Amino acid sequence: MENPSIMSHISIGTNDFDASVVFYDRVMTTIGAKRIMDHPGAVAYGKRFPEFWVQTPIDGQTAAVANGTHFGFFASTKAQVDAFFAAAVEAGGTSDGEPGPRPMYGPAYYGCFVRDPDGHKIEASFWDTDVSPIP
């Protein structure tokens, strides 16, 4: 089977590794992902492959949040988007956009935005192709 993704993986830095692992362990299960790999100071999540890494910076410097950067995850249903948002907020994240449609992204889009404990912006989105094809 060919991997449908265009990306191998992404990594984000954290300044509180233990808190980030607790946060992402709770949040990633809502979209069917799980912890795939563990290394000292790093964990990877995915469904089949290690696609999303959370780690302390390799260079030992402070992790920083990039302005204009966010990380989007696919959800299979609107309920998964809602669960992602609820789990993230309950685990210490902050809302950056409650679940709902965003007509500016197209009629098929339903999603949410959250800031993780380090301030990284994450998104879960469901594309309802029964409503409208993806542009």
N, C-alpha and C. Protein backbone atom coordinates (compact mmCIF):
# COMPACT_ATOMS: atom_id res chain seq x y z
N MET A 1 0.84 -1.18 0.00
CA MET A 1 0.00 0.00 0.00
C MET A 1 0.88 1.24 0.00
N GLU A 2 0.57 2.16 -0.87
CA GLU A 2 1.30 3.42 -0.92
C GLU A 2 0.79 4.35 0.17
N ASN A 3 1.70 5.01 0.87
CA ASN A 3 1.34 5.98 1.89
C ASN A 3 0.72 7.19 1.21
N PRO A 4 -0.50 7.60 1.61
CA PRO A 4 -1.16 8.72 0.93
C PRO A 4 -0.63 10.10 1.34
N SER A 5 0.18 10.15 2.39
CA SER A 5 0.68 11.43 2.87
C SER A 5 1.81 11.96 1.99
N ILE A 6 1.98 13.29 1.96
CA ILE A 6 3.12 13.87 1.25
C ILE A 6 4.28 14.14 2.20
N MET A 7 4.06 13.96 3.49
CA MET A 7 5.09 14.25 4.48
C MET A 7 5.55 12.97 5.17
N SER A 8 6.81 12.92 5.50
CA SER A 8 7.33 11.81 6.30
C SER A 8 6.96 12.03 7.76
N HIS A 9 7.31 13.21 8.29
CA HIS A 9 6.99 13.53 9.67
C HIS A 9 7.29 15.00 9.94
N ILE A 10 6.79 15.47 11.07
CA ILE A 10 7.15 16.78 11.58
C ILE A 10 7.53 16.62 13.04
N SER A 11 8.33 17.54 13.54
CA SER A 11 8.75 17.53 14.94
C SER A 11 8.50 18.91 15.53
N ILE A 12 8.00 18.92 16.76
CA ILE A 12 7.86 20.18 17.48
C ILE A 12 8.65 20.08 18.77
N GLY A 13 9.18 21.20 19.19
CA GLY A 13 9.96 21.24 20.41
C GLY A 13 9.09 21.53 21.62
N THR A 14 9.54 21.05 22.77
CA THR A 14 8.86 21.32 24.02
C THR A 14 9.86 21.70 25.10
N ASN A 15 9.41 22.55 26.01
CA ASN A 15 10.22 22.92 27.17
C ASN A 15 9.80 22.16 28.41
N ASP A 16 8.70 21.41 28.32
CA ASP A 16 8.25 20.55 29.42
C ASP A 16 7.83 19.22 28.81
N PHE A 17 8.81 18.37 28.59
CA PHE A 17 8.60 17.11 27.88
C PHE A 17 7.51 16.27 28.54
N ASP A 18 7.58 16.09 29.85
CA ASP A 18 6.60 15.24 30.52
C ASP A 18 5.17 15.76 30.34
N ALA A 19 4.97 17.07 30.50
CA ALA A 19 3.63 17.64 30.32
C ALA A 19 3.15 17.49 28.88
N SER A 20 4.05 17.66 27.92
CA SER A 20 3.67 17.51 26.52
C SER A 20 3.28 16.08 26.18
N VAL A 21 3.99 15.12 26.74
CA VAL A 21 3.66 13.71 26.50
C VAL A 21 2.28 13.39 27.06
N VAL A 22 1.99 13.86 28.28
CA VAL A 22 0.66 13.64 28.86
C VAL A 22 -0.40 14.28 27.96
N PHE A 23 -0.16 15.51 27.51
CA PHE A 23 -1.10 16.22 26.64
C PHE A 23 -1.35 15.45 25.36
N TYR A 24 -0.30 15.12 24.63
CA TYR A 24 -0.47 14.46 23.33
C TYR A 24 -0.94 13.01 23.45
N ASP A 25 -0.58 12.32 24.53
CA ASP A 25 -1.14 10.97 24.75
C ASP A 25 -2.66 11.03 24.80
N ARG A 26 -3.22 12.05 25.42
CA ARG A 26 -4.67 12.19 25.52
C ARG A 26 -5.29 12.67 24.22
N VAL A 27 -4.68 13.64 23.58
CA VAL A 27 -5.27 14.28 22.41
C VAL A 27 -5.21 13.40 21.17
N MET A 28 -4.10 12.76 20.92
CA MET A 28 -3.93 12.02 19.66
C MET A 28 -4.86 10.81 19.55
N THR A 29 -5.24 10.21 20.68
CA THR A 29 -6.15 9.06 20.61
C THR A 29 -7.52 9.45 20.06
N THR A 30 -7.91 10.71 20.19
CA THR A 30 -9.23 11.14 19.72
C THR A 30 -9.36 11.07 18.21
N ILE A 31 -8.23 11.07 17.50
CA ILE A 31 -8.27 10.98 16.03
C ILE A 31 -7.72 9.64 15.54
N GLY A 32 -7.63 8.67 16.45
CA GLY A 32 -7.20 7.33 16.05
C GLY A 32 -5.69 7.13 15.99
N ALA A 33 -4.93 8.09 16.51
CA ALA A 33 -3.46 7.96 16.52
C ALA A 33 -3.02 7.43 17.89
N LYS A 34 -1.79 6.94 17.91
CA LYS A 34 -1.23 6.42 19.16
C LYS A 34 0.26 6.71 19.18
N ARG A 35 0.83 6.52 20.36
CA ARG A 35 2.27 6.68 20.47
C ARG A 35 2.92 5.49 19.77
N ILE A 36 3.76 5.76 18.78
CA ILE A 36 4.41 4.73 17.96
C ILE A 36 5.83 4.44 18.43
N MET A 37 6.56 5.50 18.80
CA MET A 37 7.97 5.34 19.18
C MET A 37 8.28 6.22 20.38
N ASP A 38 9.23 5.73 21.19
CA ASP A 38 9.76 6.48 22.32
C ASP A 38 11.27 6.49 22.24
N HIS A 39 11.86 7.65 22.45
CA HIS A 39 13.30 7.80 22.57
C HIS A 39 13.53 8.74 23.75
N PRO A 40 14.70 8.74 24.34
CA PRO A 40 14.95 9.71 25.42
C PRO A 40 14.70 11.14 24.92
N GLY A 41 13.74 11.81 25.54
CA GLY A 41 13.42 13.18 25.16
C GLY A 41 12.59 13.33 23.92
N ALA A 42 12.04 12.24 23.38
CA ALA A 42 11.23 12.33 22.16
C ALA A 42 10.21 11.19 22.10
N VAL A 43 9.02 11.51 21.62
CA VAL A 43 8.00 10.51 21.33
C VAL A 43 7.40 10.83 19.97
N ALA A 44 6.91 9.78 19.30
CA ALA A 44 6.29 9.95 17.99
C ALA A 44 4.90 9.35 18.00
N TYR A 45 3.97 10.03 17.33
CA TYR A 45 2.58 9.59 17.22
C TYR A 45 2.23 9.37 15.76
N GLY A 46 1.27 8.47 15.54
CA GLY A 46 0.77 8.22 14.20
C GLY A 46 -0.26 7.12 14.26
N LYS A 47 -0.78 6.76 13.10
CA LYS A 47 -1.68 5.61 12.98
C LYS A 47 -0.90 4.37 12.62
N ARG A 48 0.02 4.51 11.66
CA ARG A 48 0.87 3.38 11.24
C ARG A 48 2.34 3.73 11.28
N PHE A 49 2.65 5.01 11.09
CA PHE A 49 4.02 5.48 10.99
C PHE A 49 4.26 6.58 12.02
N PRO A 50 5.50 6.81 12.43
CA PRO A 50 5.80 7.92 13.34
C PRO A 50 5.79 9.24 12.57
N GLU A 51 4.64 9.91 12.57
CA GLU A 51 4.46 11.11 11.75
C GLU A 51 4.61 12.42 12.51
N PHE A 52 4.25 12.42 13.79
CA PHE A 52 4.25 13.66 14.58
C PHE A 52 5.09 13.44 15.83
N TRP A 53 6.24 14.13 15.87
CA TRP A 53 7.19 13.99 16.97
C TRP A 53 7.07 15.18 17.93
N VAL A 54 7.17 14.88 19.22
CA VAL A 54 7.27 15.90 20.27
C VAL A 54 8.58 15.62 20.98
N GLN A 55 9.42 16.64 21.08
CA GLN A 55 10.76 16.37 21.63
C GLN A 55 11.39 17.61 22.24
N THR A 56 12.35 17.36 23.11
CA THR A 56 13.19 18.46 23.59
C THR A 56 14.14 18.80 22.44
N PRO A 57 14.45 20.07 22.25
CA PRO A 57 15.32 20.44 21.13
C PRO A 57 16.68 19.73 21.19
N ILE A 58 17.09 19.20 20.06
CA ILE A 58 18.36 18.47 19.94
C ILE A 58 19.54 19.34 20.33
N ASP A 59 19.47 20.64 20.02
CA ASP A 59 20.61 21.52 20.31
C ASP A 59 20.67 22.00 21.77
N GLY A 60 19.71 21.55 22.59
CA GLY A 60 19.71 21.92 24.00
C GLY A 60 19.20 23.32 24.29
N GLN A 61 18.82 24.06 23.25
CA GLN A 61 18.31 25.41 23.43
C GLN A 61 16.82 25.36 23.79
N THR A 62 16.28 26.51 24.15
CA THR A 62 14.86 26.61 24.48
C THR A 62 14.01 26.41 23.24
N ALA A 63 12.95 25.62 23.37
CA ALA A 63 12.01 25.45 22.26
C ALA A 63 11.20 26.74 22.10
N ALA A 64 10.90 27.10 20.86
CA ALA A 64 10.14 28.31 20.58
C ALA A 64 8.99 27.98 19.64
N VAL A 65 7.95 28.78 19.70
CA VAL A 65 6.78 28.63 18.85
C VAL A 65 6.94 29.55 17.65
N ALA A 66 6.68 29.03 16.47
CA ALA A 66 6.82 29.83 15.25
C ALA A 66 5.50 30.55 14.95
N ASN A 67 5.58 31.85 14.77
CA ASN A 67 4.40 32.63 14.41
C ASN A 67 4.00 32.30 12.98
N GLY A 68 2.72 31.96 12.80
CA GLY A 68 2.23 31.62 11.47
C GLY A 68 2.27 30.13 11.18
N THR A 69 2.79 29.35 12.11
CA THR A 69 2.88 27.90 11.92
C THR A 69 1.80 27.21 12.75
N HIS A 70 1.16 26.23 12.15
CA HIS A 70 0.28 25.36 12.93
C HIS A 70 0.32 23.97 12.30
N PHE A 71 -0.15 23.01 13.08
CA PHE A 71 -0.09 21.61 12.67
C PHE A 71 -1.50 21.07 12.63
N GLY A 72 -1.93 20.62 11.43
CA GLY A 72 -3.29 20.16 11.22
C GLY A 72 -3.35 18.64 11.15
N PHE A 73 -4.36 18.08 11.82
CA PHE A 73 -4.57 16.64 11.84
C PHE A 73 -5.94 16.32 11.25
N PHE A 74 -6.02 15.24 10.48
CA PHE A 74 -7.29 14.79 9.93
C PHE A 74 -8.12 14.10 11.00
N ALA A 75 -9.39 14.39 11.00
CA ALA A 75 -10.37 13.67 11.80
C ALA A 75 -11.30 12.95 10.83
N SER A 76 -11.83 11.82 11.25
CA SER A 76 -12.72 11.04 10.40
C SER A 76 -14.17 11.48 10.49
N THR A 77 -14.51 12.23 11.55
CA THR A 77 -15.88 12.68 11.78
C THR A 77 -15.86 14.02 12.51
N LYS A 78 -17.00 14.69 12.51
CA LYS A 78 -17.14 15.90 13.32
C LYS A 78 -16.98 15.58 14.80
N ALA A 79 -17.48 14.42 15.20
CA ALA A 79 -17.37 14.00 16.61
C ALA A 79 -15.90 13.88 17.03
N GLN A 80 -15.04 13.42 16.13
CA GLN A 80 -13.62 13.35 16.46
C GLN A 80 -13.03 14.75 16.64
N VAL A 81 -13.45 15.70 15.83
CA VAL A 81 -12.98 17.09 16.00
C VAL A 81 -13.41 17.60 17.37
N ASP A 82 -14.66 17.36 17.72
CA ASP A 82 -15.17 17.80 19.02
C ASP A 82 -14.39 17.14 20.16
N ALA A 83 -14.11 15.84 20.04
CA ALA A 83 -13.37 15.11 21.08
C ALA A 83 -11.93 15.60 21.17
N PHE A 84 -11.31 15.88 20.04
CA PHE A 84 -9.95 16.42 20.00
C PHE A 84 -9.89 17.72 20.79
N PHE A 85 -10.83 18.62 20.49
CA PHE A 85 -10.88 19.91 21.17
C PHE A 85 -11.09 19.73 22.67
N ALA A 86 -12.06 18.92 23.05
CA ALA A 86 -12.36 18.72 24.48
C ALA A 86 -11.16 18.11 25.20
N ALA A 87 -10.54 17.10 24.62
CA ALA A 87 -9.39 16.46 25.26
C ALA A 87 -8.23 17.43 25.40
N ALA A 88 -8.01 18.25 24.38
CA ALA A 88 -6.91 19.21 24.41
C ALA A 88 -7.11 20.24 25.52
N VAL A 89 -8.31 20.78 25.62
CA VAL A 89 -8.59 21.78 26.65
C VAL A 89 -8.51 21.15 28.03
N GLU A 90 -9.06 19.95 28.19
CA GLU A 90 -9.01 19.26 29.48
C GLU A 90 -7.58 18.92 29.89
N ALA A 91 -6.70 18.71 28.90
CA ALA A 91 -5.31 18.33 29.19
C ALA A 91 -4.38 19.54 29.32
N GLY A 92 -4.93 20.74 29.34
CA GLY A 92 -4.10 21.92 29.57
C GLY A 92 -3.89 22.81 28.37
N GLY A 93 -4.49 22.49 27.23
CA GLY A 93 -4.41 23.36 26.07
C GLY A 93 -5.38 24.52 26.21
N THR A 94 -5.25 25.49 25.33
CA THR A 94 -6.17 26.63 25.34
C THR A 94 -6.84 26.77 23.97
N SER A 95 -8.09 27.14 24.00
CA SER A 95 -8.85 27.30 22.76
C SER A 95 -8.27 28.41 21.90
N ASP A 96 -8.18 28.13 20.61
CA ASP A 96 -7.81 29.14 19.63
C ASP A 96 -8.83 29.12 18.49
N GLY A 97 -9.99 28.51 18.78
CA GLY A 97 -11.07 28.40 17.80
C GLY A 97 -11.88 27.14 18.04
N GLU A 98 -13.04 27.28 18.65
CA GLU A 98 -13.88 26.13 18.99
C GLU A 98 -14.30 25.36 17.74
N PRO A 99 -14.70 24.10 17.92
CA PRO A 99 -15.14 23.29 16.78
C PRO A 99 -16.32 23.92 16.05
N GLY A 100 -16.28 23.83 14.75
CA GLY A 100 -17.38 24.33 13.95
C GLY A 100 -16.98 24.49 12.51
N PRO A 101 -17.95 24.85 11.67
CA PRO A 101 -17.65 25.10 10.26
C PRO A 101 -16.86 26.40 10.12
N ARG A 102 -16.07 26.47 9.10
CA ARG A 102 -15.35 27.69 8.73
C ARG A 102 -15.63 27.90 7.24
N PRO A 103 -16.72 28.61 6.91
CA PRO A 103 -17.12 28.75 5.51
C PRO A 103 -16.01 29.30 4.61
N MET A 104 -15.09 30.09 5.18
CA MET A 104 -14.00 30.64 4.37
C MET A 104 -13.06 29.56 3.87
N TYR A 105 -13.07 28.36 4.50
CA TYR A 105 -12.24 27.23 4.05
C TYR A 105 -13.02 26.32 3.10
N GLY A 106 -14.30 26.59 2.91
CA GLY A 106 -15.15 25.78 2.03
C GLY A 106 -16.26 25.11 2.82
N PRO A 107 -17.34 24.76 2.15
CA PRO A 107 -18.49 24.19 2.84
C PRO A 107 -18.23 22.80 3.44
N ALA A 108 -17.20 22.11 3.00
CA ALA A 108 -16.92 20.77 3.50
C ALA A 108 -16.12 20.78 4.81
N TYR A 109 -15.57 21.93 5.22
CA TYR A 109 -14.66 22.01 6.36
C TYR A 109 -15.39 22.14 7.68
N TYR A 110 -14.94 21.35 8.67
CA TYR A 110 -15.37 21.46 10.07
C TYR A 110 -14.13 21.23 10.91
N GLY A 111 -13.77 22.16 11.77
CA GLY A 111 -12.53 22.00 12.51
C GLY A 111 -12.45 22.82 13.77
N CYS A 112 -11.31 22.70 14.44
CA CYS A 112 -11.03 23.44 15.66
C CYS A 112 -9.54 23.76 15.74
N PHE A 113 -9.21 24.73 16.56
CA PHE A 113 -7.82 25.12 16.78
C PHE A 113 -7.56 25.22 18.28
N VAL A 114 -6.39 24.74 18.70
CA VAL A 114 -6.01 24.72 20.10
C VAL A 114 -4.53 25.07 20.20
N ARG A 115 -4.13 25.69 21.30
CA ARG A 115 -2.72 25.88 21.62
C ARG A 115 -2.33 24.82 22.64
N ASP A 116 -1.24 24.08 22.35
CA ASP A 116 -0.77 23.07 23.29
C ASP A 116 -0.09 23.76 24.47
N PRO A 117 0.36 23.02 25.48
CA PRO A 117 0.96 23.66 26.66
C PRO A 117 2.19 24.52 26.35
N ASP A 118 2.90 24.26 25.25
CA ASP A 118 4.04 25.09 24.87
C ASP A 118 3.63 26.27 24.00
N GLY A 119 2.36 26.31 23.57
CA GLY A 119 1.88 27.40 22.72
C GLY A 119 1.81 27.08 21.24
N HIS A 120 2.17 25.84 20.85
CA HIS A 120 2.05 25.46 19.45
C HIS A 120 0.57 25.39 19.07
N LYS A 121 0.25 25.87 17.88
CA LYS A 121 -1.13 25.84 17.40
C LYS A 121 -1.37 24.53 16.67
N ILE A 122 -2.38 23.79 17.11
CA ILE A 122 -2.75 22.52 16.47
C ILE A 122 -4.21 22.60 16.04
N GLU A 123 -4.53 21.83 15.03
CA GLU A 123 -5.86 21.85 14.42
C GLU A 123 -6.31 20.42 14.16
N ALA A 124 -7.59 20.18 14.34
CA ALA A 124 -8.21 18.95 13.86
C ALA A 124 -9.29 19.37 12.88
N SER A 125 -9.35 18.69 11.74
CA SER A 125 -10.37 19.04 10.75
C SER A 125 -10.97 17.80 10.11
N PHE A 126 -12.25 17.93 9.82
CA PHE A 126 -13.00 16.91 9.10
C PHE A 126 -13.50 17.56 7.83
N TRP A 127 -13.28 16.88 6.72
CA TRP A 127 -13.75 17.36 5.42
C TRP A 127 -14.93 16.50 5.00
N ASP A 128 -16.14 17.05 5.09
CA ASP A 128 -17.37 16.32 4.79
C ASP A 128 -17.63 16.36 3.29
N THR A 129 -17.11 15.37 2.60
CA THR A 129 -17.24 15.33 1.13
C THR A 129 -18.67 15.00 0.69
N ASP A 130 -19.54 14.60 1.64
CA ASP A 130 -20.94 14.43 1.30
C ASP A 130 -21.63 15.79 1.13
N VAL A 131 -21.10 16.82 1.79
CA VAL A 131 -21.64 18.16 1.69
C VAL A 131 -21.12 18.85 0.44
N SER A 132 -19.81 18.71 0.21
CA SER A 132 -19.17 19.39 -0.90
C SER A 132 -17.84 18.70 -1.17
N PRO A 133 -17.45 18.57 -2.43
CA PRO A 133 -16.13 18.01 -2.71
C PRO A 133 -15.05 18.97 -2.22
N ILE A 134 -13.91 18.42 -1.87
CA ILE A 134 -12.78 19.25 -1.46
C ILE A 134 -12.28 19.98 -2.70
N PRO A 135 -12.07 21.30 -2.56
CA PRO A 135 -11.67 22.08 -3.73
C PRO A 135 -10.36 21.58 -4.33
